[in-house]
GROMACS .gro file of C-alpha atoms in nm:
model
  468
    1UNK     CA    1   4.244  -1.446  -4.752
    2UNK     CA    2   4.270  -1.177  -4.517
    3UNK     CA    3   4.070  -1.330  -4.233
    4UNK     CA    4   3.832  -1.145  -4.205
    5UNK     CA    5   3.506  -1.163  -4.072
    6UNK     CA    6   3.243  -1.236  -4.327
    7UNK     CA    7   2.951  -1.151  -4.157
    8UNK     CA    8   2.947  -0.831  -4.268
    9UNK     CA    9   2.943  -0.928  -4.623
   10UNK     CA   10   2.674  -1.161  -4.601
   11UNK     CA   11   2.441  -0.942  -4.403
   12UNK     CA   12   2.537  -0.677  -4.695
   13UNK     CA   13   2.433  -0.978  -4.994
   14UNK     CA   14   2.106  -1.028  -4.761
   15UNK     CA   15   1.978  -0.675  -4.732
   16UNK     CA   16   2.044  -0.652  -5.120
   17UNK     CA   17   1.833  -0.970  -5.175
   18UNK     CA   18   1.571  -0.880  -4.916
   19UNK     CA   19   1.543  -0.475  -5.092
   20UNK     CA   20   1.574  -0.692  -5.492
   21UNK     CA   21   1.278  -0.891  -5.303
   22UNK     CA   22   1.413  -1.249  -5.325
   23UNK     CA   23   1.338  -1.388  -5.036
   24UNK     CA   24   1.478  -1.668  -5.030
   25UNK     CA   25   1.791  -1.612  -5.123
   26UNK     CA   26   1.786  -1.360  -4.832
   27UNK     CA   27   1.692  -1.585  -4.600
   28UNK     CA   28   2.037  -1.832  -4.751
   29UNK     CA   29   2.259  -1.552  -4.729
   30UNK     CA   30   2.106  -1.412  -4.360
   31UNK     CA   31   2.116  -1.818  -4.225
   32UNK     CA   32   2.611  -1.802  -4.244
   33UNK     CA   33   2.560  -1.454  -4.051
   34UNK     CA   34   2.293  -1.496  -3.789
   35UNK     CA   35   2.261  -1.665  -3.460
   36UNK     CA   36   1.986  -1.759  -3.242
   37UNK     CA   37   2.027  -1.590  -2.917
   38UNK     CA   38   2.216  -1.807  -2.622
   39UNK     CA   39   1.868  -1.710  -2.379
   40UNK     CA   40   1.573  -1.661  -2.563
   41UNK     CA   41   1.404  -1.494  -2.239
   42UNK     CA   42   1.652  -1.183  -2.205
   43UNK     CA   43   1.533  -0.874  -2.218
   44UNK     CA   44   1.613  -0.700  -2.558
   45UNK     CA   45   1.546  -0.798  -2.933
   46UNK     CA   46   1.823  -0.946  -3.023
   47UNK     CA   47   2.088  -0.863  -3.241
   48UNK     CA   48   2.125  -0.515  -3.441
   49UNK     CA   49   2.141  -0.736  -3.771
   50UNK     CA   50   1.802  -0.894  -3.673
   51UNK     CA   51   1.668  -0.593  -3.585
   52UNK     CA   52   1.788  -0.452  -3.899
   53UNK     CA   53   1.636  -0.709  -4.093
   54UNK     CA   54   1.228  -0.716  -3.930
   55UNK     CA   55   1.290  -0.297  -3.928
   56UNK     CA   56   1.383  -0.283  -4.315
   57UNK     CA   57   1.039  -0.539  -4.376
   58UNK     CA   58   0.771  -0.356  -4.186
   59UNK     CA   59   0.905  -0.033  -4.319
   60UNK     CA   60   0.892  -0.175  -4.713
   61UNK     CA   61   0.512  -0.250  -4.695
   62UNK     CA   62   0.383   0.057  -4.855
   63UNK     CA   63  -0.027   0.154  -4.765
   64UNK     CA   64  -0.257   0.101  -5.001
   65UNK     CA   65  -0.327   0.488  -5.140
   66UNK     CA   66  -0.650   0.594  -5.029
   67UNK     CA   67  -0.641   0.899  -5.151
   68UNK     CA   68  -0.713   1.133  -5.430
   69UNK     CA   69  -0.312   1.085  -5.533
   70UNK     CA   70  -0.424   0.724  -5.636
   71UNK     CA   71  -0.480   0.888  -5.968
   72UNK     CA   72  -0.074   1.032  -6.006
   73UNK     CA   73   0.075   0.716  -5.863
   74UNK     CA   74   0.287   0.580  -6.130
   75UNK     CA   75   0.215   0.176  -6.250
   76UNK     CA   76   0.450   0.002  -6.106
   77UNK     CA   77   0.438   0.199  -5.729
   78UNK     CA   78   0.050   0.069  -5.834
   79UNK     CA   79   0.165  -0.301  -5.873
   80UNK     CA   80   0.413  -0.319  -5.594
   81UNK     CA   81   0.109  -0.176  -5.357
   82UNK     CA   82  -0.128  -0.489  -5.502
   83UNK     CA   83   0.138  -0.736  -5.460
   84UNK     CA   84   0.261  -0.637  -5.097
   85UNK     CA   85  -0.085  -0.485  -4.952
   86UNK     CA   86  -0.021  -0.295  -4.685
   87UNK     CA   87   0.072  -0.489  -4.351
   88UNK     CA   88  -0.161  -0.152  -4.130
   89UNK     CA   89  -0.472  -0.196  -4.407
   90UNK     CA   90  -0.522  -0.602  -4.384
   91UNK     CA   91  -0.462  -0.581  -3.989
   92UNK     CA   92  -0.790  -0.304  -4.011
   93UNK     CA   93  -1.006  -0.518  -4.232
   94UNK     CA   94  -0.936  -0.867  -4.166
   95UNK     CA   95  -0.794  -0.843  -3.839
   96UNK     CA   96  -0.509  -1.091  -3.929
   97UNK     CA   97  -0.208  -0.974  -4.157
   98UNK     CA   98  -0.087  -1.355  -4.167
   99UNK     CA   99  -0.159  -1.362  -4.517
  100UNK     CA  100   0.099  -1.105  -4.611
  101UNK     CA  101   0.422  -1.280  -4.743
  102UNK     CA  102   0.651  -0.983  -4.577
  103UNK     CA  103   0.432  -1.049  -4.257
  104UNK     CA  104   0.509  -1.437  -4.259
  105UNK     CA  105   0.887  -1.357  -4.376
  106UNK     CA  106   0.967  -1.123  -4.029
  107UNK     CA  107   0.776  -1.379  -3.817
  108UNK     CA  108   1.083  -1.640  -3.966
  109UNK     CA  109   1.323  -1.439  -3.840
  110UNK     CA  110   1.230  -1.380  -3.525
  111UNK     CA  111   1.110  -1.690  -3.433
  112UNK     CA  112   1.476  -1.813  -3.562
  113UNK     CA  113   1.724  -1.519  -3.427
  114UNK     CA  114   1.520  -1.301  -3.236
  115UNK     CA  115   1.404  -1.321  -2.882
  116UNK     CA  116   1.092  -1.416  -2.737
  117UNK     CA  117   0.991  -1.028  -2.628
  118UNK     CA  118   1.128  -0.931  -2.977
  119UNK     CA  119   0.873  -1.184  -3.095
  120UNK     CA  120   0.603  -1.021  -2.883
  121UNK     CA  121   0.664  -0.701  -2.899
  122UNK     CA  122   0.617  -0.768  -3.271
  123UNK     CA  123   0.237  -0.919  -3.242
  124UNK     CA  124   0.223  -0.595  -3.005
  125UNK     CA  125   0.277  -0.355  -3.298
  126UNK     CA  126   0.061  -0.536  -3.546
  127UNK     CA  127  -0.255  -0.511  -3.319
  128UNK     CA  128  -0.270  -0.930  -3.243
  129UNK     CA  129  -0.288  -0.939  -2.887
  130UNK     CA  130  -0.409  -1.282  -2.841
  131UNK     CA  131  -0.091  -1.386  -3.071
  132UNK     CA  132   0.150  -1.177  -2.841
  133UNK     CA  133  -0.069  -1.427  -2.525
  134UNK     CA  134  -0.022  -1.736  -2.649
  135UNK     CA  135   0.319  -1.710  -2.768
  136UNK     CA  136   0.417  -1.575  -2.420
  137UNK     CA  137   0.214  -1.893  -2.272
  138UNK     CA  138   0.388  -2.110  -2.483
  139UNK     CA  139   0.712  -2.057  -2.412
  140UNK     CA  140   0.634  -2.044  -2.032
  141UNK     CA  141   0.854  -1.723  -2.044
  142UNK     CA  142   0.921  -1.521  -1.735
  143UNK     CA  143   0.703  -1.250  -1.608
  144UNK     CA  144   0.974  -0.961  -1.683
  145UNK     CA  145   0.892  -0.999  -2.082
  146UNK     CA  146   0.500  -0.986  -2.014
  147UNK     CA  147   0.517  -0.682  -1.798
  148UNK     CA  148   0.805  -0.523  -2.090
  149UNK     CA  149   0.603  -0.654  -2.411
  150UNK     CA  150   0.251  -0.683  -2.313
  151UNK     CA  151   0.179  -0.463  -2.004
  152UNK     CA  152   0.357  -0.151  -2.018
  153UNK     CA  153   0.223  -0.133  -2.418
  154UNK     CA  154  -0.120  -0.197  -2.342
  155UNK     CA  155  -0.140   0.030  -2.031
  156UNK     CA  156   0.041   0.319  -2.166
  157UNK     CA  157  -0.157   0.300  -2.567
  158UNK     CA  158  -0.562   0.290  -2.358
  159UNK     CA  159  -0.621  -0.107  -2.390
  160UNK     CA  160  -0.593  -0.241  -2.029
  161UNK     CA  161  -0.937  -0.370  -2.082
  162UNK     CA  162  -0.835  -0.569  -2.414
  163UNK     CA  163  -0.591  -0.671  -2.245
  164UNK     CA  164  -0.779  -0.814  -1.928
  165UNK     CA  165  -1.089  -0.909  -2.184
  166UNK     CA  166  -0.813  -1.140  -2.388
  167UNK     CA  167  -0.641  -1.292  -2.069
  168UNK     CA  168  -1.015  -1.366  -1.937
  169UNK     CA  169  -1.129  -1.550  -2.284
  170UNK     CA  170  -0.783  -1.782  -2.287
  171UNK     CA  171  -0.798  -1.944  -1.942
  172UNK     CA  172  -1.178  -1.787  -1.804
  173UNK     CA  173  -0.997  -1.852  -1.430
  174UNK     CA  174  -0.732  -1.675  -1.513
  175UNK     CA  175  -0.475  -1.871  -1.309
  176UNK     CA  176  -0.206  -1.904  -1.627
  177UNK     CA  177  -0.183  -1.601  -1.552
  178UNK     CA  178  -0.151  -1.566  -1.153
  179UNK     CA  179   0.225  -1.534  -1.227
  180UNK     CA  180   0.244  -1.215  -1.441
  181UNK     CA  181  -0.049  -1.038  -1.258
  182UNK     CA  182   0.090  -1.098  -0.974
  183UNK     CA  183   0.444  -0.925  -1.143
  184UNK     CA  184   0.209  -0.646  -1.324
  185UNK     CA  185   0.100  -0.544  -0.932
  186UNK     CA  186   0.453  -0.530  -0.777
  187UNK     CA  187   0.579  -0.331  -1.067
  188UNK     CA  188   0.279  -0.133  -1.038
  189UNK     CA  189   0.299  -0.054  -0.666
  190UNK     CA  190   0.680   0.047  -0.752
  191UNK     CA  191   0.597   0.284  -0.955
  192UNK     CA  192   0.312   0.455  -0.761
  193UNK     CA  193   0.050   0.370  -1.039
  194UNK     CA  194  -0.237   0.307  -0.761
  195UNK     CA  195  -0.541   0.373  -1.001
  196UNK     CA  196  -0.404   0.161  -1.222
  197UNK     CA  197  -0.318  -0.116  -0.972
  198UNK     CA  198  -0.662  -0.077  -0.790
  199UNK     CA  199  -0.843  -0.156  -1.131
  200UNK     CA  200  -0.601  -0.488  -1.222
  201UNK     CA  201  -0.719  -0.629  -0.843
  202UNK     CA  202  -1.065  -0.550  -0.924
  203UNK     CA  203  -1.011  -0.763  -1.187
  204UNK     CA  204  -0.822  -1.031  -1.085
  205UNK     CA  205  -1.127  -1.005  -0.843
  206UNK     CA  206  -0.799  -1.023  -0.549
  207UNK     CA  207  -1.007  -0.853  -0.296
  208UNK     CA  208  -0.791  -0.845   0.002
  209UNK     CA  209  -0.512  -0.669  -0.200
  210UNK     CA  210  -0.776  -0.467  -0.345
  211UNK     CA  211  -0.898  -0.336   0.049
  212UNK     CA  212  -0.510  -0.277   0.054
  213UNK     CA  213  -0.520  -0.050  -0.165
  214UNK     CA  214  -0.838   0.150  -0.078
  215UNK     CA  215  -0.673   0.158   0.256
  216UNK     CA  216  -0.379   0.351   0.128
  217UNK     CA  217  -0.626   0.655  -0.119
  218UNK     CA  218  -0.798   0.665   0.276
  219UNK     CA  219  -0.507   0.742   0.421
  220UNK     CA  220  -0.227   0.867   0.162
  221UNK     CA  221  -0.136   1.236   0.193
  222UNK     CA  222  -0.404   1.340   0.445
  223UNK     CA  223  -0.361   1.614   0.635
  224UNK     CA  224  -0.666   1.660   0.852
  225UNK     CA  225  -0.945   1.439   1.004
  226UNK     CA  226  -1.136   1.689   0.796
  227UNK     CA  227  -0.946   1.580   0.495
  228UNK     CA  228  -1.067   1.186   0.587
  229UNK     CA  229  -1.409   1.276   0.618
  230UNK     CA  230  -1.423   1.343   0.286
  231UNK     CA  231  -1.243   1.040   0.199
  232UNK     CA  232  -1.499   0.835   0.376
  233UNK     CA  233  -1.620   0.643   0.072
  234UNK     CA  234  -1.273   0.422   0.019
  235UNK     CA  235  -1.406   0.327   0.367
  236UNK     CA  236  -1.689   0.165   0.221
  237UNK     CA  237  -1.453  -0.006  -0.058
  238UNK     CA  238  -1.236  -0.182   0.227
  239UNK     CA  239  -1.548  -0.297   0.366
  240UNK     CA  240  -1.757  -0.395  -0.001
  241UNK     CA  241  -1.408  -0.621  -0.082
  242UNK     CA  242  -1.372  -0.757   0.245
  243UNK     CA  243  -1.784  -0.869   0.218
  244UNK     CA  244  -1.711  -0.996  -0.160
  245UNK     CA  245  -1.378  -1.241   0.025
  246UNK     CA  246  -1.583  -1.343   0.312
  247UNK     CA  247  -1.856  -1.451   0.034
  248UNK     CA  248  -1.615  -1.636  -0.185
  249UNK     CA  249  -1.473  -1.804   0.111
  250UNK     CA  250  -1.771  -1.959   0.269
  251UNK     CA  251  -1.890  -2.063  -0.094
  252UNK     CA  252  -1.575  -2.247  -0.187
  253UNK     CA  253  -1.483  -2.386   0.163
  254UNK     CA  254  -1.787  -2.662   0.064
  255UNK     CA  255  -1.528  -2.701  -0.257
  256UNK     CA  256  -1.257  -2.966  -0.226
  257UNK     CA  257  -0.992  -2.760  -0.411
  258UNK     CA  258  -0.961  -2.406  -0.332
  259UNK     CA  259  -0.916  -2.214  -0.620
  260UNK     CA  260  -0.775  -1.867  -0.645
  261UNK     CA  261  -0.384  -1.926  -0.576
  262UNK     CA  262  -0.256  -1.592  -0.670
  263UNK     CA  263  -0.517  -1.412  -0.535
  264UNK     CA  264  -0.430  -1.298  -0.129
  265UNK     CA  265  -0.557  -1.522   0.109
  266UNK     CA  266  -0.662  -1.461   0.490
  267UNK     CA  267  -0.851  -1.658   0.788
  268UNK     CA  268  -1.201  -1.553   0.825
  269UNK     CA  269  -1.165  -1.406   1.176
  270UNK     CA  270  -0.876  -1.176   1.069
  271UNK     CA  271  -1.155  -1.054   0.752
  272UNK     CA  272  -1.376  -0.987   1.031
  273UNK     CA  273  -1.130  -0.819   1.263
  274UNK     CA  274  -1.043  -0.598   0.965
  275UNK     CA  275  -1.424  -0.502   0.898
  276UNK     CA  276  -1.437  -0.408   1.270
  277UNK     CA  277  -1.093  -0.205   1.226
  278UNK     CA  278  -1.261  -0.030   0.932
  279UNK     CA  279  -1.612   0.099   1.154
  280UNK     CA  280  -1.415   0.192   1.420
  281UNK     CA  281  -1.242   0.388   1.152
  282UNK     CA  282  -1.520   0.548   1.048
  283UNK     CA  283  -1.648   0.681   1.388
  284UNK     CA  284  -1.352   0.755   1.462
  285UNK     CA  285  -1.287   1.010   1.161
  286UNK     CA  286  -1.664   1.067   1.226
  287UNK     CA  287  -1.639   1.212   1.556
  288UNK     CA  288  -1.264   1.366   1.478
  289UNK     CA  289  -1.404   1.554   1.177
  290UNK     CA  290  -1.695   1.731   1.383
  291UNK     CA  291  -1.426   1.816   1.632
  292UNK     CA  292  -1.231   1.979   1.358
  293UNK     CA  293  -1.502   2.184   1.207
  294UNK     CA  294  -1.651   2.328   1.499
  295UNK     CA  295  -1.296   2.448   1.615
  296UNK     CA  296  -1.231   2.228   1.949
  297UNK     CA  297  -0.960   2.097   1.765
  298UNK     CA  298  -0.598   2.147   1.956
  299UNK     CA  299  -0.357   1.860   1.882
  300UNK     CA  300  -0.138   1.952   1.578
  301UNK     CA  301   0.131   1.619   1.458
  302UNK     CA  302   0.372   1.579   1.192
  303UNK     CA  303   0.126   1.282   1.086
  304UNK     CA  304  -0.193   1.185   1.095
  305UNK     CA  305  -0.276   0.836   1.309
  306UNK     CA  306  -0.541   0.631   1.154
  307UNK     CA  307  -0.588   0.252   1.304
  308UNK     CA  308  -0.463   0.139   0.962
  309UNK     CA  309  -0.077   0.220   1.127
  310UNK     CA  310   0.127  -0.010   1.400
  311UNK     CA  311  -0.004  -0.011   1.769
  312UNK     CA  312   0.205   0.332   1.827
  313UNK     CA  313  -0.055   0.478   1.560
  314UNK     CA  314  -0.302   0.337   1.724
  315UNK     CA  315  -0.286   0.461   2.117
  316UNK     CA  316  -0.228   0.779   1.926
  317UNK     CA  317  -0.570   0.794   1.806
  318UNK     CA  318  -0.714   0.684   2.139
  319UNK     CA  319  -0.551   0.991   2.253
  320UNK     CA  320  -0.614   1.209   1.952
  321UNK     CA  321  -1.005   1.091   2.012
  322UNK     CA  322  -0.980   1.200   2.401
  323UNK     CA  323  -0.807   1.507   2.388
  324UNK     CA  324  -1.038   1.658   2.073
  325UNK     CA  325  -1.386   1.664   2.202
  326UNK     CA  326  -1.574   1.938   2.457
  327UNK     CA  327  -1.471   1.755   2.649
  328UNK     CA  328  -1.275   1.437   2.832
  329UNK     CA  329  -1.592   1.262   2.837
  330UNK     CA  330  -1.716   1.323   2.485
  331UNK     CA  331  -1.467   1.090   2.343
  332UNK     CA  332  -1.360   0.847   2.637
  333UNK     CA  333  -1.608   0.583   2.459
  334UNK     CA  334  -1.442   0.635   2.117
  335UNK     CA  335  -1.093   0.596   2.257
  336UNK     CA  336  -1.148   0.323   2.471
  337UNK     CA  337  -1.315   0.112   2.237
  338UNK     CA  338  -1.026   0.168   2.045
  339UNK     CA  339  -0.793   0.077   2.334
  340UNK     CA  340  -0.984  -0.295   2.426
  341UNK     CA  341  -1.034  -0.396   2.046
  342UNK     CA  342  -0.625  -0.346   1.981
  343UNK     CA  343  -0.594  -0.453   2.325
  344UNK     CA  344  -0.393  -0.113   2.392
  345UNK     CA  345  -0.171  -0.050   2.674
  346UNK     CA  346  -0.432   0.192   2.822
  347UNK     CA  347  -0.210   0.375   3.117
  348UNK     CA  348   0.023   0.450   2.894
  349UNK     CA  349  -0.242   0.651   2.664
  350UNK     CA  350  -0.430   0.730   2.973
  351UNK     CA  351  -0.087   0.879   3.084
  352UNK     CA  352  -0.027   1.017   2.763
  353UNK     CA  353  -0.341   1.230   2.751
  354UNK     CA  354  -0.284   1.391   3.165
  355UNK     CA  355   0.049   1.505   3.045
  356UNK     CA  356  -0.097   1.675   2.729
  357UNK     CA  357  -0.390   1.789   2.967
  358UNK     CA  358  -0.101   1.927   3.218
  359UNK     CA  359   0.118   2.108   2.912
  360UNK     CA  360  -0.233   2.273   2.821
  361UNK     CA  361  -0.332   2.393   3.251
  362UNK     CA  362  -0.604   2.136   3.204
  363UNK     CA  363  -0.642   2.101   3.569
  364UNK     CA  364  -1.032   2.017   3.642
  365UNK     CA  365  -0.986   1.793   3.306
  366UNK     CA  366  -0.762   1.552   3.422
  367UNK     CA  367  -0.950   1.478   3.758
  368UNK     CA  368  -1.250   1.398   3.489
  369UNK     CA  369  -1.021   1.176   3.277
  370UNK     CA  370  -0.950   0.960   3.619
  371UNK     CA  371  -1.345   0.991   3.710
  372UNK     CA  372  -1.367   0.822   3.324
  373UNK     CA  373  -1.081   0.553   3.410
  374UNK     CA  374  -1.223   0.424   3.731
  375UNK     CA  375  -1.564   0.426   3.580
  376UNK     CA  376  -1.483   0.216   3.277
  377UNK     CA  377  -1.459  -0.089   3.508
  378UNK     CA  378  -1.132  -0.274   3.389
  379UNK     CA  379  -0.913   0.031   3.527
  380UNK     CA  380  -0.659  -0.181   3.786
  381UNK     CA  381  -0.614  -0.086   4.131
  382UNK     CA  382  -0.368   0.201   4.094
  383UNK     CA  383  -0.419   0.290   3.809
  384UNK     CA  384  -0.510   0.642   3.884
  385UNK     CA  385  -0.272   0.696   4.083
  386UNK     CA  386  -0.073   0.602   3.840
  387UNK     CA  387  -0.165   0.865   3.584
  388UNK     CA  388  -0.102   1.083   3.845
  389UNK     CA  389   0.257   0.987   3.966
  390UNK     CA  390   0.342   1.030   3.578
  391UNK     CA  391   0.173   1.448   3.561
  392UNK     CA  392   0.436   1.511   3.806
  393UNK     CA  393   0.659   1.354   3.684
  394UNK     CA  394   0.653   1.575   3.429
  395UNK     CA  395   0.543   1.903   3.554
  396UNK     CA  396   0.665   2.122   3.856
  397UNK     CA  397   0.473   2.403   3.747
  398UNK     CA  398   0.158   2.300   3.896
  399UNK     CA  399  -0.057   2.581   4.088
  400UNK     CA  400  -0.092   2.452   4.445
  401UNK     CA  401  -0.458   2.385   4.376
  402UNK     CA  402  -0.463   2.219   4.114
  403UNK     CA  403  -0.167   2.004   4.259
  404UNK     CA  404  -0.322   1.914   4.618
  405UNK     CA  405  -0.684   1.868   4.470
  406UNK     CA  406  -0.534   1.633   4.271
  407UNK     CA  407  -0.317   1.430   4.471
  408UNK     CA  408  -0.593   1.409   4.717
  409UNK     CA  409  -0.768   1.255   4.422
  410UNK     CA  410  -0.565   0.971   4.496
  411UNK     CA  411  -0.671   0.605   4.665
  412UNK     CA  412  -0.358   0.504   4.818
  413UNK     CA  413  -0.229   0.664   5.113
  414UNK     CA  414   0.120   0.526   5.041
  415UNK     CA  415   0.124   0.731   4.645
  416UNK     CA  416   0.007   0.996   4.851
  417UNK     CA  417   0.330   0.979   5.040
  418UNK     CA  418   0.545   0.972   4.707
  419UNK     CA  419   0.343   1.220   4.509
  420UNK     CA  420   0.382   1.476   4.783
  421UNK     CA  421   0.749   1.387   4.841
  422UNK     CA  422   0.768   1.468   4.424
  423UNK     CA  423   0.682   1.773   4.479
  424UNK     CA  424   0.881   1.869   4.744
  425UNK     CA  425   0.564   1.900   5.015
  426UNK     CA  426   0.750   1.768   5.352
  427UNK     CA  427   0.480   1.872   5.603
  428UNK     CA  428   0.206   1.675   5.407
  429UNK     CA  429   0.384   1.364   5.352
  430UNK     CA  430   0.456   1.362   5.742
  431UNK     CA  431   0.029   1.476   5.807
  432UNK     CA  432  -0.029   1.158   5.576
  433UNK     CA  433   0.242   0.926   5.745
  434UNK     CA  434   0.138   0.978   6.098
  435UNK     CA  435  -0.202   0.793   5.958
  436UNK     CA  436  -0.036   0.454   5.871
  437UNK     CA  437   0.009   0.164   6.066
  438UNK     CA  438   0.236   0.203   6.370
  439UNK     CA  439   0.562   0.023   6.246
  440UNK     CA  440   0.483   0.179   5.848
  441UNK     CA  441   0.428   0.460   5.995
  442UNK     CA  442   0.757   0.493   6.144
  443UNK     CA  443   0.944   0.374   5.861
  444UNK     CA  444   0.787   0.657   5.661
  445UNK     CA  445   0.834   0.957   5.928
  446UNK     CA  446   1.185   0.814   5.963
  447UNK     CA  447   1.230   0.875   5.565
  448UNK     CA  448   1.044   1.218   5.547
  449UNK     CA  449   1.264   1.311   5.884
  450UNK     CA  450   1.596   1.208   5.686
  451UNK     CA  451   1.478   1.407   5.329
  452UNK     CA  452   1.393   1.747   5.599
  453UNK     CA  453   1.747   1.688   5.704
  454UNK     CA  454   1.860   1.680   5.302
  455UNK     CA  455   1.682   1.977   5.224
  456UNK     CA  456   1.774   2.152   5.550
  457UNK     CA  457   1.393   2.205   5.643
  458UNK     CA  458   1.462   2.188   6.008
  459UNK     CA  459   1.064   2.239   6.093
  460UNK     CA  460   0.975   1.953   5.979
  461UNK     CA  461   1.226   1.790   6.055
  462UNK     CA  462   1.218   1.879   6.415
  463UNK     CA  463   0.802   1.750   6.370
  464UNK     CA  464   0.923   1.440   6.271
  465UNK     CA  465   1.209   1.380   6.580
  466UNK     CA  466   0.939   1.517   6.838
  467UNK     CA  467   0.654   1.224   6.727
  468UNK     CA  468   0.913   0.979   6.633
   0.00000   0.00000   0.00000
């Protein structure tokens, strides 16, 4: 008469019937106020009213008393206990609780008015993980329901292995779980739970991704190559994963249909390239670890470069290897292989090294670097000259004798003249200019005379004028 919503009254009546143990009456009352959710896959446990019903049903069932207190249990309590045997006790004894009427009642309400997540969570609460997984598959629930309802509770309670065993029992190839497993990996990555992620990837036999996780274990938070020296087992694990992947690919290449659709794929060429990278990184690690231990290491940088980074980082590795040995020659061979394997811009790396040597005032080592570059057999004609010109650009404070030695080491007279001009050694520039072929010599001497005039060097200006 008053136009109020009768839902609350029906719910209260239904709860009263439940408490009185009249289950069929309760169903009828609840039918008038409970509604199934619009979306069964929403990430919650359904309406508050349904949750209240389930909570009551689960809490009503008392465990059978096993202690000596049995003697003090009243007759009515004992009778009630025997009638509604404990959910948890039946679980322990029989591994199933389907025979319990209260359990069946919970399932009735959950299937009629609950979400898939609520049903799955109920199964998980009562150690029925298999039923939870089958329900997930049956209803084709989205990955979020798997993560929220099954995966998180499994690893939080230390039952990840149980979950893995069940996934394999239900589908030995794991194909039907692919989308859920990939979602679980992404979730773990977002959370930075890399140890659980690695364990899961190994279970999935997803060797390429497992190798990538090992790379992270190797490089993450390392501050020195001494630290990386102690983490070399991860490099061996990367190689193992990649080799196993190669074997599996070659085994399955004969079959028409390639299985493992959810596992990361990679061409055999790429895998072999990555194995080479790991081998080279091992060599770099051993070399730089030794340099740091013996105290020859001098470079310090904000981040530690490895060959698993981008090209700029790989170039930093090459520079580090050349600079940190006892002398330039010691690390040049490894650095040269890094440059060759990754097809990096060699001249840029050599110039970077040379500039660093100028800062450290190791001028004789720049000459040793040029010797190594020339002997490498792949240097272009002007590479050595360009390295010296880059050094001169960088620093005007090189001592006169060292400066002359460096310029004398240049191949091309034109570059020598350019170098002398850069250092304002106009007399030396004039002396090299006059040795050139006549027409070119005239142009060069005219240029030197002009520079002398601009800088007020009357002596060189006069010499040039006289020659001309």
